[in-house]
Coordinates of N, CA and C in Angstrom, one line a residue:
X381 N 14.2 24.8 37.2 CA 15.2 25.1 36.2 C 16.2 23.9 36.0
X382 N 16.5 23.8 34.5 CA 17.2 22.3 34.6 C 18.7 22.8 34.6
X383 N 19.7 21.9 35.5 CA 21.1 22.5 35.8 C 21.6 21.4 34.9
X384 N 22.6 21.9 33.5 CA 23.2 21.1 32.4 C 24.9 21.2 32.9
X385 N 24.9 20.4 32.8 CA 27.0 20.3 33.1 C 27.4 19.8 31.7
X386 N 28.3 20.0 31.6 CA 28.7 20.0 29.8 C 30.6 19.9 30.2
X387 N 31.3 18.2 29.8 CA 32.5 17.9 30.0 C 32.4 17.0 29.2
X388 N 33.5 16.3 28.9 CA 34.6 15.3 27.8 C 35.9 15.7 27.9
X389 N 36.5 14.4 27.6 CA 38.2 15.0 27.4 C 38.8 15.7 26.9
X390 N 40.5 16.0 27.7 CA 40.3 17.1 27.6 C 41.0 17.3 25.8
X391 N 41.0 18.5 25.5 CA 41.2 18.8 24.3 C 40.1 17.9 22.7
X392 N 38.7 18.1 23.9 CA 37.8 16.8 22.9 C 37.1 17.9 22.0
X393 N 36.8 19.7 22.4 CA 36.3 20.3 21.7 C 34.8 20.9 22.5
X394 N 35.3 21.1 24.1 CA 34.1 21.5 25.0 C 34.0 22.9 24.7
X395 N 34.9 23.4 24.5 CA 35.2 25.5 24.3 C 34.5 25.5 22.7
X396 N 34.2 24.7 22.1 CA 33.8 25.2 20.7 C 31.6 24.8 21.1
X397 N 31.6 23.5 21.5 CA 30.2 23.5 22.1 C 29.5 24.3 23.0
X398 N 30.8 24.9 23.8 CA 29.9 25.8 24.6 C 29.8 27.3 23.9
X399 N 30.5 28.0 23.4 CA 30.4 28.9 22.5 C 29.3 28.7 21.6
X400 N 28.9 27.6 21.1 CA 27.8 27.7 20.3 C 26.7 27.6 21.0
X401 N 26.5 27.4 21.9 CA 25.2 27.9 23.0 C 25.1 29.0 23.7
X402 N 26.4 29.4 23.1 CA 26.4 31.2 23.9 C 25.9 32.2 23.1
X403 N 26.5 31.3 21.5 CA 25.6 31.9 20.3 C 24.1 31.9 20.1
X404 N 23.5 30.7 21.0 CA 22.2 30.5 21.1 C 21.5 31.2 22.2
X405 N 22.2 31.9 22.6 CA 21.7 32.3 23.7 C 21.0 31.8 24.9
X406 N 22.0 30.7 25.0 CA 22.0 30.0 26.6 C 23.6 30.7 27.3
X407 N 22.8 30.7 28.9 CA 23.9 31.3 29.9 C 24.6 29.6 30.1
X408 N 25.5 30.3 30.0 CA 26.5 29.2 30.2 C 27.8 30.2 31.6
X409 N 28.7 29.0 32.2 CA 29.5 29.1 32.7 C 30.7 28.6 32.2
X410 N 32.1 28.6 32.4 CA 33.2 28.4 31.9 C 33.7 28.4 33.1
X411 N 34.0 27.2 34.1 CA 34.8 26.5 34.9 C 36.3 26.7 35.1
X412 N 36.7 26.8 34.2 CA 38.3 27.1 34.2 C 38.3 28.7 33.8
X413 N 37.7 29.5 33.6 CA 37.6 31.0 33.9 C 37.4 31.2 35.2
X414 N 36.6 30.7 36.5 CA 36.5 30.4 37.6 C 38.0 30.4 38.1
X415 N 38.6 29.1 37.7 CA 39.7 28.9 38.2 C 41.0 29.5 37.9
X416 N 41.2 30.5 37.1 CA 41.7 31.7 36.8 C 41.9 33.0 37.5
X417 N 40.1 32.9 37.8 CA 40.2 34.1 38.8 C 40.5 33.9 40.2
X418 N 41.0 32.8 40.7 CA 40.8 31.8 42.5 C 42.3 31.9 42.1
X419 N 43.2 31.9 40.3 CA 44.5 31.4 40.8 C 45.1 33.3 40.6
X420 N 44.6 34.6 41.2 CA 44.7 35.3 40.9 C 45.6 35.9 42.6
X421 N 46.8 37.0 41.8 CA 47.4 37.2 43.6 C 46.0 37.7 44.3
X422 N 47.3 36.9 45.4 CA 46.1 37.6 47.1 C 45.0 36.7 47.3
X423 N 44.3 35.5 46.4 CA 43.5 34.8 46.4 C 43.6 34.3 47.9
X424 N 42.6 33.3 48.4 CA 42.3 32.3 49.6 C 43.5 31.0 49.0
X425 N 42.7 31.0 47.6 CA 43.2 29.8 47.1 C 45.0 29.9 46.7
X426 N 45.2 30.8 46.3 CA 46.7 31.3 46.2 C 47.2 31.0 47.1
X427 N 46.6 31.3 48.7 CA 47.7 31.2 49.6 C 47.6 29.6 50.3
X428 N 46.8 29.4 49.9 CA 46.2 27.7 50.5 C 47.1 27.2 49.5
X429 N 47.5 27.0 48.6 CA 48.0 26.0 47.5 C 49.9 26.4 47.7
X430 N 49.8 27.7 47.9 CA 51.4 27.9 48.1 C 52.1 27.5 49.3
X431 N 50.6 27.7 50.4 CA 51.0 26.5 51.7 C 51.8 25.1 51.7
X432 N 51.0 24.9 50.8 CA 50.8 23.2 50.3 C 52.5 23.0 49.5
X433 N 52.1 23.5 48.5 CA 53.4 23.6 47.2 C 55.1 24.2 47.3
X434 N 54.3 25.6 47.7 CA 55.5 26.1 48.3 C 55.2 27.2 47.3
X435 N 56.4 28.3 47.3 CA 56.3 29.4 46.5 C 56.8 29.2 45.0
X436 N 57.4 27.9 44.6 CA 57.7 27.8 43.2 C 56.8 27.3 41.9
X437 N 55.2 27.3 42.6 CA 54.3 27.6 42.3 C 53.8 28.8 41.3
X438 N 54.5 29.4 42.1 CA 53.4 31.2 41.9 C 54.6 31.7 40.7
X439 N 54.0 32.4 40.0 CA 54.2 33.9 39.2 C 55.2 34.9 40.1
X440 N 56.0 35.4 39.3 CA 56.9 36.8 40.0 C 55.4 37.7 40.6
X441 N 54.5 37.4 40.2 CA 53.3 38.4 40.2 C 52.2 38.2 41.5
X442 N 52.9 36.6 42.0 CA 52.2 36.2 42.4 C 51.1 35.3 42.6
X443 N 51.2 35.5 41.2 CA 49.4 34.4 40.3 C 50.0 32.8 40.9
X444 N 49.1 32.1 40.6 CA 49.7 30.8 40.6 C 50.1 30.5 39.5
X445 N 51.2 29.7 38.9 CA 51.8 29.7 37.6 C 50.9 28.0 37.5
X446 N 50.3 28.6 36.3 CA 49.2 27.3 35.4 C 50.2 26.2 34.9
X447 N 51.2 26.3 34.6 CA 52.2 25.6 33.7 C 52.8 24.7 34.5
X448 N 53.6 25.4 35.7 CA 54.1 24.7 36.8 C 53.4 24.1 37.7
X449 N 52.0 24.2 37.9 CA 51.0 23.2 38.7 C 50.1 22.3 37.9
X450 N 50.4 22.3 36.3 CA 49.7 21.6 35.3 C 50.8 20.1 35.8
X451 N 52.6 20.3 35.1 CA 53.1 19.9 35.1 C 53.4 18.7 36.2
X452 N 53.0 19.5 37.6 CA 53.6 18.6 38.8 C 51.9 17.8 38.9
X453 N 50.8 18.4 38.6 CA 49.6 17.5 39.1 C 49.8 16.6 38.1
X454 N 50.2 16.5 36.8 CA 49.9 15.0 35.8 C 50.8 14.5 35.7
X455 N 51.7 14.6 36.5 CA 52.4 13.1 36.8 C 52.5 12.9 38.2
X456 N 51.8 13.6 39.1 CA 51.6 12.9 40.7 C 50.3 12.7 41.3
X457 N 49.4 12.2 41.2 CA 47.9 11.9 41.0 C 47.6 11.9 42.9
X458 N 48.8 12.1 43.6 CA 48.5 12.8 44.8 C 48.4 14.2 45.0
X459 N 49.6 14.8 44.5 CA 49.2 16.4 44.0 C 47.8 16.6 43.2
X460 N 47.5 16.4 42.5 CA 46.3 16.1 42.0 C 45.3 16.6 43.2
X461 N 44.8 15.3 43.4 CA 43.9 15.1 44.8 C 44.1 16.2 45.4
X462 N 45.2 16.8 46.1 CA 45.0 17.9 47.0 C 44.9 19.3 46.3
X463 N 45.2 19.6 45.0 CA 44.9 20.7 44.5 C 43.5 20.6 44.1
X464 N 42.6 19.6 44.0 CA 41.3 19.4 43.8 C 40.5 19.6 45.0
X465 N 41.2 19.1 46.3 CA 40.7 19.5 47.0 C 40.4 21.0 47.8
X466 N 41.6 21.4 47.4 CA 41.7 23.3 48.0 C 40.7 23.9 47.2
X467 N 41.0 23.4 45.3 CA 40.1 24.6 44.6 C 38.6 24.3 43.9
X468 N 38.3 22.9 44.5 CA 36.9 22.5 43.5 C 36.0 23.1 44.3
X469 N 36.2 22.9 46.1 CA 35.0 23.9 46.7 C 34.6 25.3 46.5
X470 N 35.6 26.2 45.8 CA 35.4 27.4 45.2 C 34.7 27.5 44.1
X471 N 35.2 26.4 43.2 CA 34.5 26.2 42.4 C 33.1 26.4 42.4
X472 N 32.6 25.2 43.1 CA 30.9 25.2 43.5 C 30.7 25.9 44.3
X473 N 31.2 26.9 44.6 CA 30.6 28.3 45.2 C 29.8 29.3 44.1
X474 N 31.0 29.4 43.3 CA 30.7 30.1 42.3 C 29.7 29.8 40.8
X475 N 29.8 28.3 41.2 CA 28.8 27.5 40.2 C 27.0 27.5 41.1
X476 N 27.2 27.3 42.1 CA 25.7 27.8 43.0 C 25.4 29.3 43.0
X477 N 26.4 29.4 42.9 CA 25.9 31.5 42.2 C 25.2 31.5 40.9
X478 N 26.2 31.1 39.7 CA 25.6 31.4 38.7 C 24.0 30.7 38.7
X479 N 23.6 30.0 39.0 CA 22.5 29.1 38.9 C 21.3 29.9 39.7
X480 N 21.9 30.4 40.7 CA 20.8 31.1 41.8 C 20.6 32.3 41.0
X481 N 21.5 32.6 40.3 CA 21.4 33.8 39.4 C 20.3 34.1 38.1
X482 N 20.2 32.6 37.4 CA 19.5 32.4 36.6 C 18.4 31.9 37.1
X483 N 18.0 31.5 38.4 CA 16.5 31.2 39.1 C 16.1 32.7 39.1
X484 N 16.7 33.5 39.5 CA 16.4 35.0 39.7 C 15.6 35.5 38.9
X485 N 16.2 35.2 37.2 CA 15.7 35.5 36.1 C 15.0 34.7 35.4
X486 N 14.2 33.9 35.4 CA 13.4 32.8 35.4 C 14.0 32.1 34.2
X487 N 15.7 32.0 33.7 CA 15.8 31.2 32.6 C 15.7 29.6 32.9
X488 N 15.1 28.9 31.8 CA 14.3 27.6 31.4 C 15.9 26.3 32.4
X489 N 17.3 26.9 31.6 CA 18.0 26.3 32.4 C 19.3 27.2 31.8
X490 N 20.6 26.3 32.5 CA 22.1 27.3 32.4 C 22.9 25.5 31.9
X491 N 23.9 26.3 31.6 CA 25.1 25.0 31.0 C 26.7 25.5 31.6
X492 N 27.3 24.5 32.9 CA 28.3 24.1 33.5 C 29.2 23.7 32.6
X493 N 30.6 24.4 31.8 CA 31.7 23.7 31.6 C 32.9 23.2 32.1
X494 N 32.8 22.2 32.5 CA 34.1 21.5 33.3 C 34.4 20.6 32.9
X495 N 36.1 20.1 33.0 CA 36.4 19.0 32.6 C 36.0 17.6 33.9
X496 N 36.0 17.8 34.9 CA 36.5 16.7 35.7 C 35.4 16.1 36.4
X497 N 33.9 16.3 35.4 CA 32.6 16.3 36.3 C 32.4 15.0 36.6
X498 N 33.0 13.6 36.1 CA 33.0 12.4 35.9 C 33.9 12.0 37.2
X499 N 34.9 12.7 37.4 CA 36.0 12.0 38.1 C 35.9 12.5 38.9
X500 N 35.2 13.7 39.5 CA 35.3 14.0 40.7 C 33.7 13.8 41.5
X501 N 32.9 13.1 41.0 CA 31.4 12.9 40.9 C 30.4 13.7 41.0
X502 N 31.3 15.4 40.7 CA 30.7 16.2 40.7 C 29.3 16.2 39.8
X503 N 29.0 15.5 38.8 CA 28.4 15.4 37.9 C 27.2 15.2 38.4
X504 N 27.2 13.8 39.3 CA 25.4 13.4 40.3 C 24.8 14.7 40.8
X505 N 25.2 16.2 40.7 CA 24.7 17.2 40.9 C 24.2 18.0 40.0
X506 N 24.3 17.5 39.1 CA 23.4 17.9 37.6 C 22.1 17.8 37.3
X507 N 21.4 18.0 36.2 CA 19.9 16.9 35.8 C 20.3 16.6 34.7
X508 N 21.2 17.3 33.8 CA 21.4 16.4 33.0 C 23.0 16.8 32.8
X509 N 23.8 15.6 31.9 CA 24.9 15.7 31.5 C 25.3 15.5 30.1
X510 N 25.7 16.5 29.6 CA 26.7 16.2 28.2 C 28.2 16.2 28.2
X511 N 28.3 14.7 27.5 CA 30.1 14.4 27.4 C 29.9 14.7 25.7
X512 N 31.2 15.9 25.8 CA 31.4 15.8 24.7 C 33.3 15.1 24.2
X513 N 33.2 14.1 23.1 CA 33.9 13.9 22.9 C 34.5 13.6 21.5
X514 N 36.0 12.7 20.9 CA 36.0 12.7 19.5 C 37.1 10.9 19.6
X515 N 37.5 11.0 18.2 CA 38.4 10.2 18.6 C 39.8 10.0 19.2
X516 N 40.3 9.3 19.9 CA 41.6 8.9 20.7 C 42.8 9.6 20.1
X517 N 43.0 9.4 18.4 CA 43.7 10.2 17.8 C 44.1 11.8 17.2
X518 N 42.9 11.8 17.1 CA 42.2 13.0 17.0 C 42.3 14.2 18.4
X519 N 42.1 13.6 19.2 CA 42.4 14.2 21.1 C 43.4 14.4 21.4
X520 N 44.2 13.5 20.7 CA 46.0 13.7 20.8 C 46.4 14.9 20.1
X521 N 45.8 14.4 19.1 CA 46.6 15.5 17.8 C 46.0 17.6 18.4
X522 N 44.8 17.5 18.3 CA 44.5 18.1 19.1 C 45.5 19.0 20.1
X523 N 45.4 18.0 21.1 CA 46.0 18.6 22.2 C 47.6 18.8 22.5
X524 N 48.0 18.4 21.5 CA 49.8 18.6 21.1 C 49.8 20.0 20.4
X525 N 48.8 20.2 19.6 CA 48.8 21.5 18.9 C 48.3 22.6 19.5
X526 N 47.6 22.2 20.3 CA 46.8 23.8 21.2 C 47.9 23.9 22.4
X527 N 48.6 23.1 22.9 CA 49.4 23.0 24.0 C 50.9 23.2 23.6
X528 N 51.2 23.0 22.5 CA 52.4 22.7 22.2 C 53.6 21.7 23.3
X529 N 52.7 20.4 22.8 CA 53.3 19.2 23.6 C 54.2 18.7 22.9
X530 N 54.9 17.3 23.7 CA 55.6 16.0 22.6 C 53.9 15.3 22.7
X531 N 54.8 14.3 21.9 CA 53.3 13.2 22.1 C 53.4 12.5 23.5
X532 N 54.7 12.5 24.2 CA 54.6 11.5 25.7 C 53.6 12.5 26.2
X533 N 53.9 13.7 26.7 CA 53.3 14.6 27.4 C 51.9 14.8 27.3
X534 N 51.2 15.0 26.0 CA 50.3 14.6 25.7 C 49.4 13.8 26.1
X535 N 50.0 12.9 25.9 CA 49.3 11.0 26.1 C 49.4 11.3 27.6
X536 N 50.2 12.0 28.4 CA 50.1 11.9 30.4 C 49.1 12.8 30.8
X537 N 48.6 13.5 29.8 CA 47.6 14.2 30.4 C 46.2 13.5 30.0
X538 N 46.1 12.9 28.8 CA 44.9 12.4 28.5 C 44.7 11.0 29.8
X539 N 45.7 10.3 30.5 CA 45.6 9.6 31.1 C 45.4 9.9 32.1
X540 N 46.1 11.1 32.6 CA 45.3 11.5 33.8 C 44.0 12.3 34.0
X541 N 43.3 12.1 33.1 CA 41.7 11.8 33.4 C 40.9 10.4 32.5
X542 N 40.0 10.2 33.1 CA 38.8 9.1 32.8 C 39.0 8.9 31.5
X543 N 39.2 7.4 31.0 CA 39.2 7.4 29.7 C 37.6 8.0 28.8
X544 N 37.4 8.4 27.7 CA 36.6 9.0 27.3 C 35.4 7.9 26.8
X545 N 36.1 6.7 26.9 CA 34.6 5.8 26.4 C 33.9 5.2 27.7
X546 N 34.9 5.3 28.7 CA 34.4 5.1 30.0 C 33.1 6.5 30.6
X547 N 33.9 7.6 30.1 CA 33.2 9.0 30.4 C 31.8 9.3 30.0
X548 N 31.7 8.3 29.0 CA 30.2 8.5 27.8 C 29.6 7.6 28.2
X549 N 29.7 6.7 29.4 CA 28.9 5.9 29.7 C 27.6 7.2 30.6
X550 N 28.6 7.6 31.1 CA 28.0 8.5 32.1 C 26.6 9.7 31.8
X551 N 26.5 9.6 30.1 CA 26.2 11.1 29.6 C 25.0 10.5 29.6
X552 N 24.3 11.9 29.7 CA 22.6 11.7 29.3 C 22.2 12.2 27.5
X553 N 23.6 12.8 27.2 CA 23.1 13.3 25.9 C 24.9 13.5 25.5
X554 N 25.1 13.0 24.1 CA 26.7 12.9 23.4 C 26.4 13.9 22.6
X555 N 28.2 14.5 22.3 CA 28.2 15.6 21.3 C 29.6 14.8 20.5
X556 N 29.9 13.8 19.3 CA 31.1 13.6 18.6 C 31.5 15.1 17.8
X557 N 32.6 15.6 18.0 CA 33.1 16.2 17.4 C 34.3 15.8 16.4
X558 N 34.4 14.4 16.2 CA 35.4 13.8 15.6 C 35.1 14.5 13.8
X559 N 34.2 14.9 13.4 CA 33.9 15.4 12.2 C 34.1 16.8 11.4
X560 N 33.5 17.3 11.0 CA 34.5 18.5 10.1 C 33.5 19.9 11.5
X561 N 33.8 20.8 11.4 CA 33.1 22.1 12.0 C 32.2 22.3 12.3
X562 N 31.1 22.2 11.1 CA 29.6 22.6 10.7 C 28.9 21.2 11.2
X563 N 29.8 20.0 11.7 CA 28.6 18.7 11.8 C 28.7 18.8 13.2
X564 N 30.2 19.7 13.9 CA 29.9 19.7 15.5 C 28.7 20.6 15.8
X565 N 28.9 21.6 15.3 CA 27.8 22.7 15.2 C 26.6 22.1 15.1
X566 N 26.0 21.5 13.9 CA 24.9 20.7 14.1 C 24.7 19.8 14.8
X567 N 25.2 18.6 15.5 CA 25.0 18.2 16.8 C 24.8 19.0 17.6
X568 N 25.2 20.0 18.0 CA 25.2 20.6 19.0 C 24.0 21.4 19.1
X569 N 23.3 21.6 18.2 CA 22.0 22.5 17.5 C 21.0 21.2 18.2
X570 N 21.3 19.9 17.9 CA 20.2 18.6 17.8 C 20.2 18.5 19.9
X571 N 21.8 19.4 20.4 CA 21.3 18.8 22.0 C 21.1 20.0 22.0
X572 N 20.9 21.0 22.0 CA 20.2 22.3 22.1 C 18.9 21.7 22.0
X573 N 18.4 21.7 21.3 CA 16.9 21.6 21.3 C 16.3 20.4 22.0
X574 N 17.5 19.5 22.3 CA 17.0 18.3 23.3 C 16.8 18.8 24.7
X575 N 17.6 19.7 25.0 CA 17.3 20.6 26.0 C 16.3 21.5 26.4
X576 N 16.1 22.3 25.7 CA 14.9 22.9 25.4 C 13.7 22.1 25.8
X577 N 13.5 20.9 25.1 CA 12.3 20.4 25.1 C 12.3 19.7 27.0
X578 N 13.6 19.4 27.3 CA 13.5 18.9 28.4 C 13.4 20.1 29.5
X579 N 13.4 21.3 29.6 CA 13.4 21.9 30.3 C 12.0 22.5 29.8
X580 N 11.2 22.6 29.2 CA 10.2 22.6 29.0 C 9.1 21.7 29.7
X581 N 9.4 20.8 30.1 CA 8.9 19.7 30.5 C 9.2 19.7 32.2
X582 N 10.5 20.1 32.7 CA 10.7 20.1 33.8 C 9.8 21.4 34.7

């Protein structure tokens, strides 16, 4: 079974590629739905990270607050490192599940979404990899509007991951979404079936 990891930067347009293979009816995963449920009360990872952080982390509720450990990881690239380290092994817990799940069912292959598959080398555990990405401007603009950033803010999160032309060296197969809707869509149709044929083959 061929194991597909599917990342680019962030706010490059990974949640619109992977939906449309959901619509194709490939099993996919969503990586940061994973990490949603890990940053839930009572978690391992809840109490490992509030060890670490401290309780001004967490939610009245308890959750881990996403906002307040977004903010402190992208501008301390040592906090970084150690929240990567508490929660990516859960991660690939739960990413070796889905996969043993789909050997069960004899699908051809499955598609991994995560951002950080480049920087954390998680990616050499793939067979193949898709960076999807757009342009520098376009990424920005982007991710000011889905986030409701300034532009400094913005720009400190795009920097704190791998620049994206650096990222595409890495891919076995590109998705530009720099174009109107229907031409990501069709790209994304053209690695669809690039896939296909390669897991056919595998």
């Amino acid at each position: 079974m061929l194991e597909v990891g599917l990342t680019g930067g962030i706010a490059c347009g990974k949640s619109v590629v992977r939906r449309r293979f959901e619509e194709k009816g490939v099993a996919t995963l969503d990586a940061d739905v994973v990490v949603h449920r890990l940053f839930e009360p009572g978690s391992e990872v809840v109490r490992e990270l509030e060890s670490v952080f401290g309780p001004q982390i967490l939610t009245v509720e308890g959750a881990v607050d996403r906002k307040t450990l977004g903010a402190l990881v992208f501008r301390d690239s040592a906090a970084r490192q150690r929240v990567n380290a508490i929660v990516h092994p859960h991660v690939w817990l739960a990413i070796d599940a889905f996969f043993q799940s789909l050997r069960g069912r004899g699908e051809p292959f499955g598609v991994v979404d995560a951002a950080l598959m480049v920087e954390t080398g998680s990616y050499e555990r793939y067979d193949c990899l898709i960076v999807v990405h757009c342009t520098a401007e376009l990424q920005k603009e982007r991710l000011m509007k889905r986030d409701g950033l300034t532009s400094e803010e913005a720009q400190r999160r795009i920097e704190a991951q791998m620049p994206i032309e650096e990222k595409k060296a890495y891919a076995d197969l590109l998705i530009d979404t720099s174009g109107t809707l229907a031409e990501t869509l069709s790209r994304t149709d053209d690695v669809l079936a690039a896939l296909r044929n390669m897991a056919g083959e595998s």
